[in-house]
Coordinates of C-alpha atoms in Angstrom, one line a residue:
M29 CA 0.0 0.0 0.0
E30 CA 1.4 3.4 -1.0
N31 CA 1.9 6.0 1.8
T32 CA 1.1 9.5 0.7
D33 CA 2.3 11.3 3.8
N34 CA 5.6 12.7 2.5
T35 CA 6.4 14.4 5.7
F36 CA 7.2 11.1 7.4
V37 CA 8.5 9.3 4.3
D38 CA 10.6 11.7 2.2
R39 CA 12.9 13.6 4.6
S40 CA 14.6 15.3 1.7
T41 CA 11.6 17.5 1.0
S42 CA 11.0 18.4 4.7
G43 CA 12.8 21.0 6.8
F44 CA 13.0 18.5 9.7
T45 CA 15.4 15.6 10.2
V46 CA 13.4 13.9 12.9
I47 CA 9.8 14.1 14.2
S48 CA 11.0 15.6 17.5
D49 CA 12.4 18.6 15.5
K50 CA 8.9 19.3 14.1
F51 CA 7.2 19.4 17.5
S52 CA 9.9 20.9 19.8
L53 CA 9.4 24.4 21.4
S54 CA 11.9 27.1 21.5
P55 CA 13.2 28.0 25.0
D56 CA 12.0 31.6 24.3
P57 CA 8.2 31.8 24.8
T58 CA 8.0 34.8 22.5
A59 CA 8.9 32.5 19.7
W60 CA 5.8 30.3 20.3
G61 CA 3.4 32.5 18.4
S62 CA 1.3 33.6 21.4
E63 CA 1.2 36.9 23.3
L64 CA 2.8 35.7 26.5
F65 CA 4.2 39.0 27.8
L66 CA 4.0 39.8 31.5
G67 CA 2.0 43.0 30.8
H68 CA -0.5 41.3 28.5
P69 CA -3.8 40.6 30.3
E70 CA -5.5 37.1 30.1
C71 CA -9.1 36.2 30.7
D72 CA -8.4 34.1 33.8
D73 CA -6.1 36.6 35.5
D74 CA -8.8 37.6 38.0
I75 CA -8.8 34.1 39.4
H76 CA -5.1 34.4 40.3
N77 CA -5.2 38.0 41.4
P78 CA -7.7 38.3 44.3
D79 CA -8.7 41.7 45.3
P80 CA -9.1 42.1 49.1
R81 CA -11.7 44.8 48.7
R82 CA -13.7 43.1 46.1
D83 CA -13.6 39.6 47.6
R84 CA -13.8 40.5 51.3
K85 CA -17.4 39.3 51.6
N86 CA -16.5 35.9 50.1
D87 CA -13.5 35.5 52.3
Q88 CA -15.3 36.0 55.6
C89 CA -15.2 32.7 57.8
S90 CA -18.8 31.8 58.5
G91 CA -18.1 28.3 60.2
I92 CA -19.7 25.0 59.3
L93 CA -23.3 26.0 60.2
T94 CA -24.2 26.4 56.6
F95 CA -26.3 24.1 54.5
R96 CA -23.2 23.0 52.7
G97 CA -21.2 22.5 55.9
L98 CA -23.9 20.6 57.6
T99 CA -24.4 18.4 54.5
N100 CA -20.7 17.6 54.4
L101 CA -20.6 16.9 58.2
G102 CA -23.8 14.8 58.0
C103 CA -22.3 12.7 55.2
L104 CA -19.1 12.1 57.2
I105 CA -21.2 11.1 60.3
L106 CA -23.4 8.8 58.3
L107 CA -20.3 7.1 56.7
G108 CA -18.7 6.7 60.1
V109 CA -21.8 5.2 61.7
G110 CA -22.2 2.8 58.8
L111 CA -18.6 1.6 59.1
V112 CA -18.9 1.1 62.8
A113 CA -22.2 -0.8 62.4
L114 CA -20.8 -3.0 59.7
F115 CA -17.6 -4.0 61.4
A116 CA -18.5 -3.7 65.1
G117 CA -22.2 -3.4 65.6
Y118 CA -23.3 -6.3 63.3
P119 CA -21.0 -8.9 64.9
I120 CA -22.1 -7.8 68.4
I121 CA -25.7 -7.8 67.5
S122 CA -25.4 -11.2 65.8
H123 CA -23.7 -12.6 68.9
F124 CA -26.4 -11.6 71.3
T125 CA -29.4 -12.2 69.0
T126 CA -28.5 -15.5 67.2
K127 CA -29.9 -18.5 69.0
P128 CA -27.2 -21.3 69.0
Q129 CA -28.2 -24.6 67.6
S130 CA -29.1 -27.0 70.4
K131 CA -27.0 -30.2 70.7
M132 CA -29.2 -31.6 73.5
G133 CA -30.7 -35.0 73.1
G134 CA -33.8 -35.2 70.9
F135 CA -33.3 -31.6 69.7
N136 CA -30.2 -32.5 67.8
F137 CA -28.2 -35.7 68.5
G138 CA -30.5 -38.5 67.6
G139 CA -33.6 -36.3 67.1
I140 CA -34.7 -33.0 65.7
N141 CA -31.9 -30.6 64.8
A142 CA -32.0 -26.8 65.3
T143 CA -33.4 -26.3 61.7
G144 CA -36.3 -28.7 62.3
Q145 CA -34.9 -31.5 60.2
V146 CA -35.3 -35.1 61.3
P147 CA -32.4 -37.4 60.5
S148 CA -33.2 -40.5 58.4
M149 CA -30.8 -43.3 59.3
P150 CA -31.0 -47.0 59.9
G151 CA -31.1 -48.1 63.6
N152 CA -31.8 -46.1 66.7
W153 CA -28.4 -44.8 67.7
G154 CA -29.1 -41.3 69.0
L155 CA -28.3 -40.1 72.5
I156 CA -32.1 -40.0 73.1
D157 CA -33.9 -43.2 72.2
L158 CA -36.5 -42.4 69.4
E159 CA -39.1 -44.3 71.5
T160 CA -38.7 -42.2 74.6
P161 CA -42.1 -40.5 75.1
Q162 CA -42.1 -36.8 74.3
D163 CA -43.8 -36.0 77.6
V164 CA -40.8 -37.1 79.6
Y165 CA -38.3 -34.9 77.7
M166 CA -38.5 -32.4 80.6
K167 CA -39.1 -33.1 84.3
P168 CA -38.8 -31.1 87.6
S169 CA -35.8 -31.6 89.9
Y170 CA -36.4 -33.9 92.9
T171 CA -34.2 -31.6 95.0
D172 CA -35.7 -28.3 93.9
P173 CA -39.0 -28.9 92.0
T174 CA -39.0 -25.2 90.8
N175 CA -36.1 -26.1 88.4
D176 CA -36.7 -28.1 85.3
L177 CA -34.3 -30.7 84.0
Q178 CA -33.8 -31.6 80.3
L179 CA -33.4 -35.1 78.9
V180 CA -29.9 -35.7 77.5
F181 CA -29.7 -39.5 77.2
S182 CA -32.2 -42.4 77.2
D183 CA -32.4 -46.0 76.3
E184 CA -35.8 -47.6 76.3
F185 CA -34.5 -51.2 75.4
N186 CA -37.6 -51.7 73.3
T187 CA -35.9 -53.5 70.5
D188 CA -35.7 -57.2 71.3
G189 CA -32.7 -59.2 70.6
R190 CA -30.0 -56.6 71.2
T191 CA -26.6 -57.9 72.2
F192 CA -23.8 -56.0 73.9
Y193 CA -20.6 -57.7 72.9
P194 CA -17.7 -55.3 72.1
G195 CA -18.6 -53.3 69.0
D196 CA -22.3 -54.3 69.1
D197 CA -23.7 -51.0 70.6
P198 CA -22.6 -47.4 70.4
Y199 CA -23.1 -46.8 74.2
W200 CA -23.1 -50.1 76.0
E201 CA -20.5 -52.9 76.2
A202 CA -20.7 -56.0 78.3
V203 CA -17.6 -57.3 80.0
D204 CA -16.1 -60.8 79.8
L205 CA -14.3 -61.3 83.1
H206 CA -14.4 -62.4 86.7
Y207 CA -15.0 -59.6 89.2
W208 CA -12.4 -60.7 91.6
A209 CA -12.2 -57.4 93.5
T210 CA -15.4 -58.3 95.4
N211 CA -15.0 -62.1 95.3
N212 CA -17.9 -62.5 93.1
M213 CA -19.2 -66.1 92.6
E214 CA -20.0 -65.8 88.9
W215 CA -18.2 -65.1 85.7
Y216 CA -19.5 -62.0 83.8
D217 CA -20.3 -63.0 80.2
P218 CA -21.9 -60.9 77.5
A219 CA -24.1 -63.8 76.7
A220 CA -26.0 -63.2 79.9
I221 CA -27.4 -59.8 78.6
T222 CA -30.0 -59.1 76.0
T223 CA -33.2 -57.3 75.4
K224 CA -36.5 -59.1 75.5
R225 CA -40.2 -58.1 75.8
G226 CA -39.3 -54.4 75.7
A227 CA -36.7 -54.5 78.5
L228 CA -33.1 -55.1 79.2
E229 CA -32.5 -58.5 80.8
I230 CA -29.5 -59.6 82.8
T231 CA -29.7 -63.2 83.8
L232 CA -27.7 -65.0 86.5
S233 CA -27.5 -68.7 85.8
Q234 CA -26.1 -71.8 87.5
K235 CA -23.5 -72.8 84.9
E236 CA -20.0 -74.2 84.8
T237 CA -17.8 -71.5 83.2
H238 CA -14.2 -70.4 83.6
G239 CA -13.8 -72.6 86.7
L240 CA -16.9 -71.0 88.4
H241 CA -20.4 -72.4 88.9
Y242 CA -22.4 -69.3 87.9
E243 CA -22.7 -66.9 85.0
G244 CA -23.9 -63.3 85.3
G245 CA -23.7 -60.1 83.4
M246 CA -22.3 -56.6 83.7
M247 CA -22.4 -53.9 81.0
T248 CA -21.2 -50.3 81.1
T249 CA -21.0 -47.1 79.1
W250 CA -17.3 -46.7 80.0
N251 CA -15.5 -44.3 77.6
K252 CA -18.6 -44.2 75.4
F253 CA -21.1 -42.1 77.3
C254 CA -20.5 -40.1 80.4
F255 CA -22.3 -37.3 82.2
T256 CA -21.3 -34.7 84.8
G257 CA -24.1 -33.5 87.1
G258 CA -27.8 -34.0 86.8
L259 CA -30.2 -36.9 87.3
I260 CA -30.0 -40.6 86.4
E261 CA -33.1 -42.8 86.7
A262 CA -33.8 -46.4 85.9
S263 CA -37.1 -48.4 85.9
V264 CA -36.3 -51.8 87.2
I265 CA -37.8 -55.2 88.2
L266 CA -35.5 -56.6 90.8
P267 CA -34.5 -60.3 90.4
G268 CA -35.6 -63.2 92.5
A269 CA -38.0 -63.0 95.5
N270 CA -38.3 -60.2 98.1
N271 CA -37.4 -62.5 101.0
I272 CA -34.5 -64.7 99.8
V273 CA -31.0 -63.4 100.4
G274 CA -28.0 -63.6 98.2
L275 CA -28.5 -61.8 94.9
W276 CA -26.5 -58.6 94.3
P277 CA -28.2 -56.6 91.5
A278 CA -26.9 -53.0 91.1
I279 CA -26.9 -49.9 88.9
W280 CA -24.1 -47.5 89.7
T281 CA -21.7 -45.0 88.2
M282 CA -17.9 -44.5 88.3
G283 CA -15.5 -41.8 87.1
N284 CA -14.2 -42.5 83.6
L285 CA -10.5 -42.7 84.6
G286 CA -11.2 -46.1 86.2
R287 CA -12.8 -49.0 84.4
A288 CA -14.8 -51.4 86.6
G289 CA -13.3 -54.9 86.6
Y290 CA -9.9 -53.7 85.4
G291 CA -7.8 -53.5 88.5
A292 CA -4.7 -51.7 87.2
S293 CA -6.8 -48.8 86.1
L294 CA -8.4 -48.5 89.5
E295 CA -5.4 -48.7 91.8
G296 CA -4.9 -45.4 93.5
M297 CA -8.0 -44.0 91.7
W298 CA -11.1 -45.6 93.3
P299 CA -12.8 -44.4 95.5
Y300 CA -11.0 -41.1 95.8
T301 CA -12.6 -37.7 95.2
Y302 CA -10.1 -35.2 96.4
D303 CA -8.5 -32.0 95.3
S304 CA -6.1 -31.0 98.1
C305 CA -2.4 -31.6 98.7
D306 CA -2.0 -33.1 102.2
V307 CA -1.7 -36.4 104.0
G308 CA -5.0 -37.5 102.4
T309 CA -3.2 -38.2 99.2
V310 CA -0.6 -40.7 100.6
A311 CA -0.7 -44.4 101.3
N312 CA -2.6 -45.4 104.4
Q313 CA -3.3 -41.7 105.0
T314 CA -0.2 -41.5 107.3
V315 CA 3.4 -40.4 107.2
N316 CA 5.6 -42.0 109.9
G317 CA 2.5 -42.9 111.9
I318 CA 1.1 -39.4 111.8
P319 CA -1.8 -38.6 112.2
R320 CA -2.2 -41.1 114.9
A321 CA -6.0 -41.2 114.5
A322 CA -5.5 -42.9 111.1
T323 CA -3.7 -45.8 112.8
V324 CA -6.3 -46.7 115.5
N325 CA -10.0 -47.2 115.7
G326 CA -10.3 -48.0 112.0
D327 CA -11.1 -51.3 110.3
P328 CA -11.1 -54.2 112.8
Q329 CA -10.2 -56.6 110.0
A330 CA -7.2 -54.5 109.1
G331 CA -5.7 -54.3 112.6
G332 CA -7.5 -51.1 113.4
V333 CA -5.9 -48.9 110.8
L334 CA -8.1 -46.5 108.9
S335 CA -6.9 -47.1 105.3
Y336 CA -5.1 -49.7 103.3
L337 CA -5.4 -47.6 100.1
P338 CA -2.2 -47.0 98.2
G339 CA -2.7 -43.2 98.0
Q340 CA -4.2 -41.0 95.3
R341 CA -2.3 -41.7 92.2
L342 CA -3.2 -38.5 90.3
S343 CA -3.4 -36.1 93.2
R344 CA -2.9 -32.3 93.5
C345 CA 0.5 -33.1 95.0
T346 CA 1.7 -34.6 91.7
C347 CA 5.1 -33.2 90.9
P348 CA 5.6 -31.1 87.7
G349 CA 6.6 -33.2 84.8
E350 CA 5.0 -36.4 86.2
S351 CA 2.3 -38.2 84.2
H352 CA -1.0 -36.6 84.9
P353 CA -4.1 -36.0 82.7
G354 CA -4.4 -32.4 84.0
P355 CA -5.7 -29.7 84.0
L356 CA -3.8 -27.2 86.2
H357 CA -5.1 -24.9 88.9
T358 CA -4.2 -21.2 88.6
D359 CA -1.4 -21.8 91.1
G360 CA 0.2 -24.3 88.8
T361 CA -0.7 -27.4 90.7
F362 CA -2.6 -30.3 89.1
V363 CA -6.3 -30.8 89.6
G364 CA -6.8 -33.9 91.8
R365 CA -8.2 -36.7 89.6
S366 CA -9.8 -40.0 90.5
A367 CA -12.5 -42.6 89.8
P368 CA -15.2 -41.9 92.3
E369 CA -18.4 -44.0 92.7
I370 CA -22.0 -43.1 93.2
D371 CA -24.6 -45.9 93.3
V372 CA -28.1 -45.7 92.0
F373 CA -28.9 -48.8 94.1
E374 CA -27.6 -52.1 95.4
A375 CA -30.5 -54.3 96.2
Q376 CA -30.5 -56.4 99.3
I377 CA -32.7 -58.6 101.5
R378 CA -32.5 -57.7 105.2
G379 CA -34.5 -57.7 108.4
N380 CA -36.7 -60.0 110.4
P381 CA -38.7 -61.1 108.6
P382 CA -36.5 -60.6 105.5
T383 CA -37.8 -57.8 103.2
G384 CA -36.5 -56.2 100.1
Q385 CA -34.4 -53.0 100.4
V386 CA -32.0 -50.9 98.4
S387 CA -28.8 -49.4 99.7
Q388 CA -28.1 -46.1 98.0
S389 CA -24.5 -44.9 98.6
A390 CA -21.5 -42.9 97.6
Q391 CA -18.0 -44.2 98.3
W392 CA -15.2 -41.8 99.5
A393 CA -11.5 -41.5 100.0
P394 CA -9.6 -40.2 101.9
M395 CA -11.6 -41.2 104.9
N396 CA -12.9 -39.6 108.1
N397 CA -11.8 -40.6 111.5
Q398 CA -13.5 -43.9 112.3
Y399 CA -15.4 -43.4 109.0
Q400 CA -17.7 -41.0 110.7
W401 CA -18.9 -38.4 108.3
K402 CA -20.7 -35.4 109.5
N403 CA -24.3 -36.5 109.9
S404 CA -26.5 -33.6 111.1
S405 CA -29.7 -31.8 110.1
D406 CA -27.5 -29.4 108.2
T407 CA -25.9 -32.1 106.0
T408 CA -28.4 -34.9 105.8
I409 CA -32.1 -35.0 104.9
I410 CA -34.2 -38.2 105.0
A411 CA -37.5 -37.7 103.1
N412 CA -39.5 -40.5 104.8
M413 CA -38.0 -41.9 108.0
S414 CA -40.7 -44.6 108.0
I415 CA -39.0 -46.4 105.1
T416 CA -35.5 -45.0 105.0
F417 CA -32.7 -45.1 107.6
L418 CA -29.0 -44.4 107.5
N419 CA -26.9 -47.5 106.8
P420 CA -24.9 -48.6 109.9
Y421 CA -22.1 -49.7 107.6
L422 CA -19.7 -46.8 107.4
G423 CA -16.8 -48.3 105.5
G424 CA -13.5 -50.2 105.9
A425 CA -9.9 -50.0 105.1
F426 CA -10.6 -49.7 101.3
Q427 CA -13.5 -47.2 101.3
Q428 CA -15.7 -44.9 103.3
A429 CA -19.4 -45.1 102.6
T430 CA -22.2 -42.6 103.0
S431 CA -25.3 -44.7 102.7
A432 CA -29.0 -45.0 103.4
V433 CA -31.3 -48.0 103.2
T434 CA -34.9 -47.7 101.8
A435 CA -37.6 -50.4 101.8
T436 CA -38.7 -51.2 98.3
N437 CA -42.1 -51.9 96.8
Q438 CA -42.3 -55.6 97.6
D439 CA -44.3 -56.3 94.5
C440 CA -41.6 -55.1 92.2
Y441 CA -39.6 -58.4 92.1
E442 CA -39.3 -61.0 89.5
L443 CA -41.1 -63.7 91.6
T444 CA -43.9 -61.5 92.9
H445 CA -46.0 -59.2 90.8
S446 CA -43.1 -58.1 88.5
C447 CA -43.9 -54.4 88.6
F448 CA -41.3 -51.8 87.6
S449 CA -40.0 -49.3 90.2
V450 CA -37.9 -46.2 89.6
Y451 CA -34.5 -45.7 91.3
G452 CA -32.0 -42.9 90.7
F453 CA -29.9 -40.1 92.0
E454 CA -29.6 -36.4 91.3
Y455 CA -26.4 -34.5 92.0
K456 CA -24.5 -31.3 91.7
P457 CA -20.7 -31.7 91.6
G458 CA -18.1 -29.7 93.5
F459 CA -18.2 -27.8 96.7
D460 CA -20.4 -25.0 98.2
D461 CA -24.0 -26.0 97.4
A462 CA -23.1 -29.4 96.0
Y463 CA -25.2 -32.4 96.9
I464 CA -26.4 -35.9 96.1
S465 CA -30.1 -36.8 96.3
W466 CA -31.2 -40.4 95.9
I467 CA -34.6 -41.6 94.6
S468 CA -36.3 -44.8 95.4
G469 CA -39.8 -45.9 94.2
G470 CA -40.0 -42.7 92.2
D471 CA -39.7 -40.6 95.3
L472 CA -37.0 -38.7 97.0
A473 CA -35.3 -40.9 99.6
W474 CA -32.5 -38.9 101.1
I475 CA -30.0 -36.1 100.5
L476 CA -26.3 -35.7 101.4
K477 CA -24.9 -32.2 101.2
Q478 CA -21.2 -31.7 100.5
S479 CA -20.6 -30.3 103.9
G480 CA -21.3 -33.8 105.3
V481 CA -17.9 -34.8 103.8
G482 CA -16.0 -31.7 104.8
A483 CA -12.6 -31.4 106.5
D484 CA -11.6 -33.7 109.4
N485 CA -8.9 -32.3 111.5
L486 CA -8.4 -35.5 113.5
V487 CA -7.0 -37.2 110.4
A488 CA -5.7 -34.0 108.8
I489 CA -7.8 -34.1 105.6
S490 CA -9.5 -31.4 103.7
P491 CA -13.0 -31.3 102.3
R492 CA -13.9 -33.8 99.6
P493 CA -16.0 -32.6 96.6
I494 CA -19.1 -34.2 95.4
P495 CA -17.6 -36.1 92.4
Q496 CA -16.6 -33.8 89.6
E497 CA -15.3 -36.5 87.2
P498 CA -17.4 -37.5 84.2
L499 CA -19.4 -40.6 85.3
Y500 CA -20.3 -43.6 83.2
I501 CA -23.1 -46.1 83.9
I502 CA -22.8 -49.7 85.1
V503 CA -25.5 -52.3 85.3
N504 CA -24.9 -55.8 86.7
L505 CA -26.3 -58.8 88.4
G506 CA -24.1 -61.2 90.4
M507 CA -23.5 -62.7 93.9
S508 CA -20.8 -62.4 96.6
T509 CA -20.5 -63.2 100.2
N510 CA -18.7 -59.9 100.5
F511 CA -22.1 -58.2 100.2
G512 CA -23.9 -60.6 102.6
E513 CA -25.2 -64.1 103.1
V514 CA -26.0 -66.1 99.9
D515 CA -28.8 -68.6 100.4
L516 CA -28.0 -71.0 97.6
E517 CA -30.5 -73.5 99.0
H518 CA -33.5 -71.3 98.3
L519 CA -32.4 -69.1 95.5
K520 CA -33.9 -70.1 92.1
F521 CA -31.8 -70.1 89.0
P522 CA -31.9 -68.7 86.4
T523 CA -32.9 -65.3 87.8
T524 CA -33.2 -62.1 85.9
M525 CA -33.1 -58.4 86.6
R526 CA -35.2 -56.4 84.0
V527 CA -34.6 -52.7 83.2
D528 CA -37.4 -51.0 81.3
W529 CA -35.4 -47.8 80.6
I530 CA -32.5 -45.7 81.8
R531 CA -32.7 -41.9 81.4
I532 CA -30.4 -39.0 82.2
Y533 CA -31.5 -35.4 82.8
Q534 CA -29.5 -32.2 83.3
P535 CA -30.3 -28.5 84.1
K536 CA -30.7 -26.6 80.9
N537 CA -28.0 -24.2 81.9
A538 CA -25.6 -27.0 83.0
I539 CA -25.5 -29.5 80.1
N540 CA -22.3 -31.6 80.4
I541 CA -22.2 -34.9 78.6
G542 CA -19.2 -36.7 77.3
C543 CA -16.3 -38.7 78.7
N544 CA -13.6 -36.1 77.8
P545 CA -14.8 -32.7 79.1
K546 CA -12.4 -29.8 78.9
D547 CA -12.2 -29.4 82.7
F548 CA -11.7 -33.1 83.4
P549 CA -10.1 -34.6 80.3
T550 CA -9.6 -38.4 80.2
E551 CA -9.0 -39.4 76.5
K552 CA -5.3 -38.7 76.2
Y553 CA -4.4 -40.4 79.6
I554 CA -6.5 -43.5 78.8
N555 CA -4.9 -43.8 75.4
Q556 CA -1.5 -43.5 76.9
Y557 CA -2.1 -46.4 79.3
I558 CA -4.7 -48.3 77.2
E559 CA -3.5 -51.7 78.3
A560 CA -4.5 -51.0 81.9
Y561 CA -8.1 -50.3 80.6
T562 CA -8.3 -53.3 78.3
N563 CA -6.4 -56.1 80.0
A564 CA -8.4 -57.4 82.9
N565 CA -5.5 -59.7 84.0
L566 CA -3.5 -56.6 85.0
T567 CA -4.7 -56.2 88.6
T568 CA -2.3 -53.6 89.9
W569 CA -0.7 -50.5 88.5
T570 CA 2.8 -51.0 89.7
D571 CA 3.3 -54.7 90.3
D572 CA 1.4 -56.1 87.3
Y573 CA 1.4 -53.2 84.8
K574 CA 4.9 -52.1 85.9
Q575 CA 4.1 -48.4 85.8
P576 CA 5.6 -45.9 88.3
K577 CA 3.4 -44.0 90.7
P578 CA 3.8 -40.2 90.1
K579 CA 6.0 -38.4 92.6
N580 CA 4.2 -36.6 95.4
S581 CA 5.3 -33.1 96.5
F582 CA 3.8 -33.6 100.0
L583 CA 6.3 -36.4 100.5
K584 CA 9.0 -34.0 99.2
Q585 CA 9.7 -36.2 96.2
C586 CA 9.8 -33.4 93.6

């Protein structure tokens, strides 16, 4: 294509050698072709030459209280308020106005979630049994009926044929062992436990097994489901007859750091509930025979000494750097940890003539002088003294007991009218206004306040808290002469304890379920020493399991 612009093509006909020559300006403005003299007026000179006389009205400062000033200020204020609302106000308002999604029982886990959706899944594995009646999702406290409690766990046992071998159930697991610690006469076998006719059935049979003559059952929720505080209830038909002695049916709870039937996990853990650093944490509750009160007037079968316990393994005295699940107090000392026990009931036949009763207890260590806890009108309440009395058994060298005995409904036994009766306990953990309230026959039986297990200067121990550890549930049926006479001549086998349901409630403002709560963790410690929790043949922590006992600062071992 031909280019006709000769200016840029044919330099020979142009007066310029390069383009820049064509467009460059002379350093002298007079050569630019414009009248740029200093004395030549221009049309915009007035803008640059203000006249004080002419412009004095416009130059007067009138402030911001003009329409334009107020408009500008208002715009700035509006922008500022908008930014503050967006980045500060909205998050704050959302925090206080957004209702958190509930995780409690039938309103989330295992039931309706916070958005109203109902999960569709095979089985019935939620924390709240799908067949639990809606009208029992809330109930008043036995201790203070003005406070409502919310259902957080239930098992109705309505599905027949359930089994509880390891891995069969998300919450329950039956053990396969001999409960040697209490000299039980039977072997616990998962085969002894099932569900039938809408109830859990644990059967004690006369059967040759593992060198023993009887087979019973025990199942627990250890390390699967735990709760801290609240109410546990169970509807039960007690086994056998109401006048034949020897059976030992029980529903009870224990802290998750100890597994029932696994001795190594329990040594130095059960039945402690203690968070002080003093002589109460050491073996036999004495150091060089001091305090003397702990060496006399104790257990007659132990030479009169108060305690044969090995000392609290995970105490507040544990030296820094020693193995301990934590957490720490603000002063840097460990929180005292243990495996306390609270019983829903242990059924017994006592009296003349023999009648059915339930013993409802908590076990304690360290122990009071002569096992005498503070029993007064300030610490102990018995709801109906015509059917409930304090148990004369106070303890021995391996435990202290606070216990009351209540007459049962004599019709609610396997060999009578087979009616179900409700047993349970409600408790608030810790110190101050902490308590345990026991329920028998669906009614309040008795209350123990924490002050009943306060400090005891005679044996130099501090107050013991109402158990603060996460508790798991244990259900079992067996026999032992440790618990009382066993009338094998008149007992009829097989015999069965039936449990219609087990339910757990907690205050709406104090929901605490799970076996590894932040304030009382257990998972890491259990995993670290898992063999102690899974090998029933390890009966002791040091001799069998070969683990050292943590050093104790009270004994100057740090």
